[in-house]
Short mmCIF file of C-alpha atoms in Angstrom, two decimals:
data_model
loop_
_atom_site.label_atom_id
_atom_site.label_comp_id
_atom_site.label_asym_id
_atom_site.label_seq_id
_atom_site.Cartn_x
_atom_site.Cartn_y
_atom_site.Cartn_z
CA MET A 281 37.61 100.99 141.92
CA GLY A 282 35.97 104.50 142.05
CA ALA A 283 35.20 104.77 145.73
CA ARG A 284 38.16 105.03 148.21
CA PHE A 285 36.54 103.08 150.93
CA GLU A 286 33.66 100.64 150.92
CA GLU A 287 32.26 98.12 153.66
CA LEU A 288 31.44 94.97 151.93
CA ALA A 289 29.80 93.19 154.60
CA TRP A 290 29.16 93.77 158.48
CA ARG A 291 27.46 91.34 160.95
CA GLU A 292 26.96 91.30 164.75
CA THR A 293 28.15 87.85 166.22
CA PRO A 294 28.65 86.31 169.48
CA ILE A 295 32.20 87.42 169.58
CA GLY A 296 31.76 91.10 168.31
CA ALA A 297 30.93 92.87 165.09
CA ILE A 298 32.87 91.42 162.29
CA SER A 299 33.28 93.46 159.07
CA LEU A 300 35.00 93.15 155.60
CA ARG A 301 36.04 96.41 153.96
CA ARG A 302 37.81 97.31 150.82
CA ARG A 303 39.91 100.63 150.42
CA ARG A 304 42.24 102.01 147.98
CA ASP A 305 45.63 102.47 149.08
CA PRO A 306 47.09 105.21 147.02
CA ALA A 307 50.74 104.79 147.99
CA ALA A 308 50.65 101.21 146.92
CA GLY A 309 48.12 101.49 144.13
CA VAL A 310 46.09 98.42 145.18
CA ASP A 311 42.78 97.64 146.44
CA VAL A 312 43.20 96.59 150.30
CA TYR A 313 40.91 93.93 151.94
CA GLU A 314 40.58 94.21 155.66
CA VAL A 315 38.86 92.17 158.36
CA LYS A 316 38.03 93.91 161.75
CA LEU A 317 36.37 92.61 164.64
CA ASP A 318 34.67 95.32 166.54
CA ASP A 319 37.43 98.09 166.45
CA GLU A 320 40.32 95.54 166.19
CA PHE A 321 41.92 94.43 162.99
CA LEU A 322 42.33 90.84 162.31
CA MET A 323 43.86 90.66 158.96
CA SER A 324 44.82 92.70 155.90
CA SER A 325 45.49 91.81 152.38
CA LEU A 326 48.68 93.74 152.56
CA PHE A 327 50.26 91.05 154.92
CA PRO A 328 49.76 87.78 153.33
CA VAL A 329 53.08 86.21 153.35
CA ALA A 330 52.74 84.41 156.44
CA GLU A 331 49.27 83.07 155.81
CA ILE A 332 50.58 81.74 152.50
CA GLU A 333 53.61 80.25 154.33
CA LEU A 334 51.42 78.47 156.83
CA ALA A 335 50.19 76.22 154.07
CA ARG A 336 53.44 75.78 152.29
CA LEU A 337 55.40 75.05 155.36
CA GLY A 338 52.77 72.77 156.73
CA LEU A 339 52.41 70.69 153.84
CA ALA A 340 56.03 70.56 152.95
CA PRO A 341 56.97 67.63 155.45
CA LEU A 342 54.61 65.47 154.17
CA ALA A 343 54.85 62.31 151.73
CA GLY A 344 52.05 60.89 149.60
CA ASP A 345 49.96 62.21 146.82
CA ALA A 346 46.58 62.03 148.35
CA LEU A 347 46.46 64.65 151.30
CA ASP A 348 43.45 65.41 153.53
CA VAL A 349 43.78 68.79 154.95
CA VAL A 350 41.95 70.95 157.35
CA VAL A 351 42.11 74.62 157.68
CA GLY A 352 41.07 76.19 160.74
CA GLY A 353 40.00 79.74 160.30
CA LEU A 354 39.16 81.00 156.79
CA GLY A 355 39.61 84.56 156.86
CA LEU A 356 40.73 86.01 153.76
CA GLY A 357 41.45 82.67 152.20
CA TYR A 358 45.17 82.87 151.37
CA THR A 359 45.93 79.66 153.57
CA ALA A 360 43.24 77.50 152.04
CA ARG A 361 43.80 78.90 148.54
CA THR A 362 47.50 78.04 148.96
CA ALA A 363 46.87 74.58 149.93
CA LEU A 364 44.65 73.99 146.94
CA GLU A 365 47.76 74.91 144.86
CA ASP A 366 49.46 71.73 146.09
CA PRO A 367 48.46 69.08 143.45
CA ARG A 368 48.86 66.44 146.35
CA VAL A 369 45.82 67.75 148.42
CA ARG A 370 42.92 65.46 147.70
CA SER A 371 40.28 67.14 150.05
CA LEU A 372 40.26 70.31 152.03
CA VAL A 373 37.89 70.79 154.91
CA VAL A 374 37.59 74.71 156.12
CA VAL A 375 36.43 75.09 159.64
CA GLU A 376 35.15 78.55 160.18
CA ALA A 377 33.09 79.68 163.24
CA ILE A 378 31.30 82.63 161.58
CA GLU A 379 28.82 81.90 158.63
CA ASP A 380 29.46 85.28 157.26
CA VAL A 381 32.98 84.74 156.59
CA ILE A 382 32.24 81.46 154.34
CA ASP A 383 29.69 83.71 152.71
CA TRP A 384 32.21 86.15 151.51
CA HIS A 385 33.88 83.58 149.65
CA ARG A 386 30.92 81.79 148.30
CA ARG A 387 29.94 85.34 146.83
CA GLN A 388 33.38 85.79 145.49
CA LEU A 389 34.07 88.96 147.40
CA LEU A 390 37.66 88.30 147.65
CA PRO A 391 39.20 88.31 144.12
CA PHE A 392 42.72 87.04 145.33
CA ALA A 393 40.78 83.76 146.65
CA ALA A 394 38.94 83.26 143.57
CA GLY A 395 38.51 79.32 142.86
CA LEU A 396 38.50 78.44 146.67
CA ALA A 397 34.69 77.98 147.19
CA PRO A 398 33.92 76.45 143.65
CA ASP A 399 36.87 73.93 143.93
CA PRO A 400 35.39 70.33 144.12
CA ARG A 401 38.06 69.49 146.94
CA THR A 402 36.72 72.18 149.20
CA ARG A 403 34.10 71.87 151.72
CA PHE A 404 33.14 74.56 154.30
CA VAL A 405 32.18 73.39 158.00
CA ARG A 406 30.47 76.05 160.11
CA ALA A 407 31.82 75.04 163.51
CA ASP A 408 34.00 76.55 166.54
CA PHE A 409 37.25 74.66 165.73
CA PHE A 410 38.37 74.68 169.34
CA ALA A 411 35.02 73.27 170.61
CA ALA A 412 35.11 70.65 167.76
CA VAL A 413 38.64 69.53 168.90
CA ALA A 414 37.72 69.54 172.67
CA GLY A 415 34.61 67.66 172.24
CA GLY A 416 36.24 64.57 170.75
CA ALA A 417 33.93 64.21 167.53
CA GLY A 418 36.63 65.88 165.39
CA LEU A 419 36.69 68.56 162.84
CA ASP A 420 34.33 66.56 160.07
CA PRO A 421 30.82 66.30 161.45
CA ASP A 422 29.97 63.85 158.56
CA GLN A 423 32.77 61.37 159.76
CA PRO A 424 33.41 61.69 163.55
CA GLY A 425 36.81 60.85 164.45
CA ARG A 426 38.23 61.26 161.02
CA ARG A 427 42.01 61.63 160.70
CA PHE A 428 43.77 64.15 158.44
CA HIS A 429 47.22 64.37 157.19
CA ALA A 430 47.53 68.06 158.13
CA VAL A 431 45.82 70.66 160.21
CA LEU A 432 46.68 74.37 159.30
CA LEU A 433 45.32 76.85 162.03
CA ASP A 434 44.94 80.56 161.84
CA VAL A 435 42.42 82.04 164.15
CA ASP A 436 43.94 83.66 167.31
CA HIS A 437 46.53 86.25 167.17
CA SER A 438 48.96 83.88 169.07
CA PRO A 439 49.01 81.15 171.76
CA ARG A 440 48.97 83.94 174.26
CA HIS A 441 46.76 86.73 172.64
CA LEU A 442 43.35 84.91 171.99
CA LEU A 443 40.21 86.20 170.39
CA HIS A 444 38.25 84.59 173.20
CA PRO A 445 39.35 82.86 176.55
CA SER A 446 37.54 79.69 175.67
CA HIS A 447 40.35 79.12 173.19
CA ALA A 448 43.14 78.82 175.91
CA PRO A 449 42.85 75.09 176.79
CA PHE A 450 43.91 74.04 173.08
CA TYR A 451 47.20 75.42 173.53
CA THR A 452 47.98 73.20 176.55
CA PRO A 453 49.40 69.86 176.15
CA ASP A 454 46.10 68.16 176.97
CA GLY A 455 44.43 70.42 174.11
CA LEU A 456 47.18 69.57 171.73
CA ARG A 457 46.94 65.61 172.37
CA ARG A 458 43.31 65.84 171.36
CA LEU A 459 44.29 67.51 168.03
CA ALA A 460 47.04 65.01 167.55
CA ASP A 461 44.66 62.29 167.93
CA LEU A 462 42.81 63.59 164.64
CA LEU A 463 46.25 63.35 162.87
CA HIS A 464 47.34 60.41 160.77
CA PRO A 465 50.84 59.03 161.96
CA GLU A 466 53.45 61.32 160.62
CA GLY A 467 50.68 63.95 160.29
CA VAL A 468 51.35 67.68 160.81
CA PHE A 469 49.92 70.32 162.80
CA ALA A 470 50.89 74.03 161.79
CA LEU A 471 49.93 77.04 163.43
CA TRP A 472 50.22 80.98 162.58
CA SER A 473 51.09 83.27 165.28
CA ASP A 474 51.54 87.28 165.25
CA ASP A 475 54.19 87.01 167.98
CA PRO A 476 57.77 85.93 168.06
CA PRO A 477 58.24 82.29 168.82
CA ASP A 478 56.87 81.44 172.34
CA ALA A 479 59.04 79.25 174.56
CA GLY A 480 56.26 78.11 176.84
CA PHE A 481 54.20 77.06 173.88
CA GLY A 482 57.18 75.31 172.35
CA ALA A 483 57.39 73.25 175.43
CA ALA A 484 53.68 72.20 175.31
CA LEU A 485 54.39 71.21 171.62
CA ALA A 486 57.20 69.22 172.76
CA GLU A 487 55.20 67.21 174.96
CA VAL A 488 52.98 65.94 172.43
CA PHE A 489 54.82 65.99 169.18
CA PRO A 490 58.10 64.12 168.64
CA ALA A 491 59.37 67.03 166.23
CA TRP A 492 58.50 70.58 166.03
CA GLN A 493 59.97 73.89 164.60
CA ALA A 494 59.05 77.53 164.90
CA HIS A 495 59.79 79.35 161.56
CA VAL A 496 60.06 83.01 161.69
CA VAL A 497 58.54 84.39 158.45
CA PRO A 498 59.57 88.17 157.51
CA PHE A 499 57.79 90.17 155.22
CA ALA A 500 57.88 93.76 153.97
CA ASN A 501 55.66 96.00 155.82
CA PRO A 502 54.26 98.95 153.43
CA LEU A 503 52.75 100.76 156.48
CA THR A 504 56.11 101.29 158.17
CA GLY A 505 58.46 100.94 155.29
CA GLY A 506 60.53 98.22 156.99
CA GLN A 507 60.26 94.65 157.79
CA SER A 508 57.89 92.80 160.14
CA ALA A 509 57.60 88.99 161.06
CA ASN A 510 55.47 86.33 162.05
CA THR A 511 55.93 82.92 163.15
CA VAL A 512 54.58 79.38 161.84
CA TYR A 513 54.88 76.46 164.05
CA VAL A 514 55.11 73.29 162.33
CA ALA A 515 54.82 70.08 164.58
CA ARG A 516 54.79 66.44 163.35
CA ARG A 517 53.26 63.55 164.94
#
C-alpha cells in the first residue's frame, strides 16, 4: 500500500460516528485495520486472537454436524469467518446494528474476512442484538422464536463496560434467560470481554446455565511488546 493512512469508511450513527481505517504499521510491516466509534477504538486487526477463539471455544462443546449459529456483532469479521471454517456449521446469522459495517464486508474491504459475505451459509441481519433478544421475537426476523445451537456475542467491551446503557439488562439473569430460550437444549452462549473474568457476571450466568467457564485468552501485544489477555465466557444450556 502506498499511503501510510487511509480512512476507508465513515458514518454518523445513533451511537456515534463509526469509521474504518487502514494504516501501515512500519514495525510489523503489515496493514492494520481499525474501527473507531467517535474517538474510541473498538477493534484492531493487530489483536484478532480472542475474537477467533470466541468462535472456536463457543463451537467446541457442540455435537452434531448441522449447526445453526448466530454471531452478534460483525466488526472486522474474525469471529464469523472462523465459525464458517467449522464444516459442521450449516447456517450463520450475523446480527449487526450498523448497516455500514455490513457494507464493509459486502464490499470486501477487509481481506482477512474474504469469503464471509459470499458464503451461501451467511445471512446478515441488520438489527440491535440486545433489543431483538429483549423483544421476544428472537434473532431471525424471518423465523420468530427460532432456536440456535450457538450464539457468539462480541459487541460491548465487557459486561460492565458497555457501548450503550440500553445493553445493561441483557447481562442480568433475566436477560440471559431470554437468550437461553433461543438456544437448543445443550446449546452454547459464548461472550467476548476485554476485561478479566467478572465474578458478578459469572454469578448471573450460573443462575441461568447449568455449566459455564471463563477462558482467559492471552495474546502477544505488538504495541507494548508484552502480553495482553481477553476473556471468553462459554455457557451451556
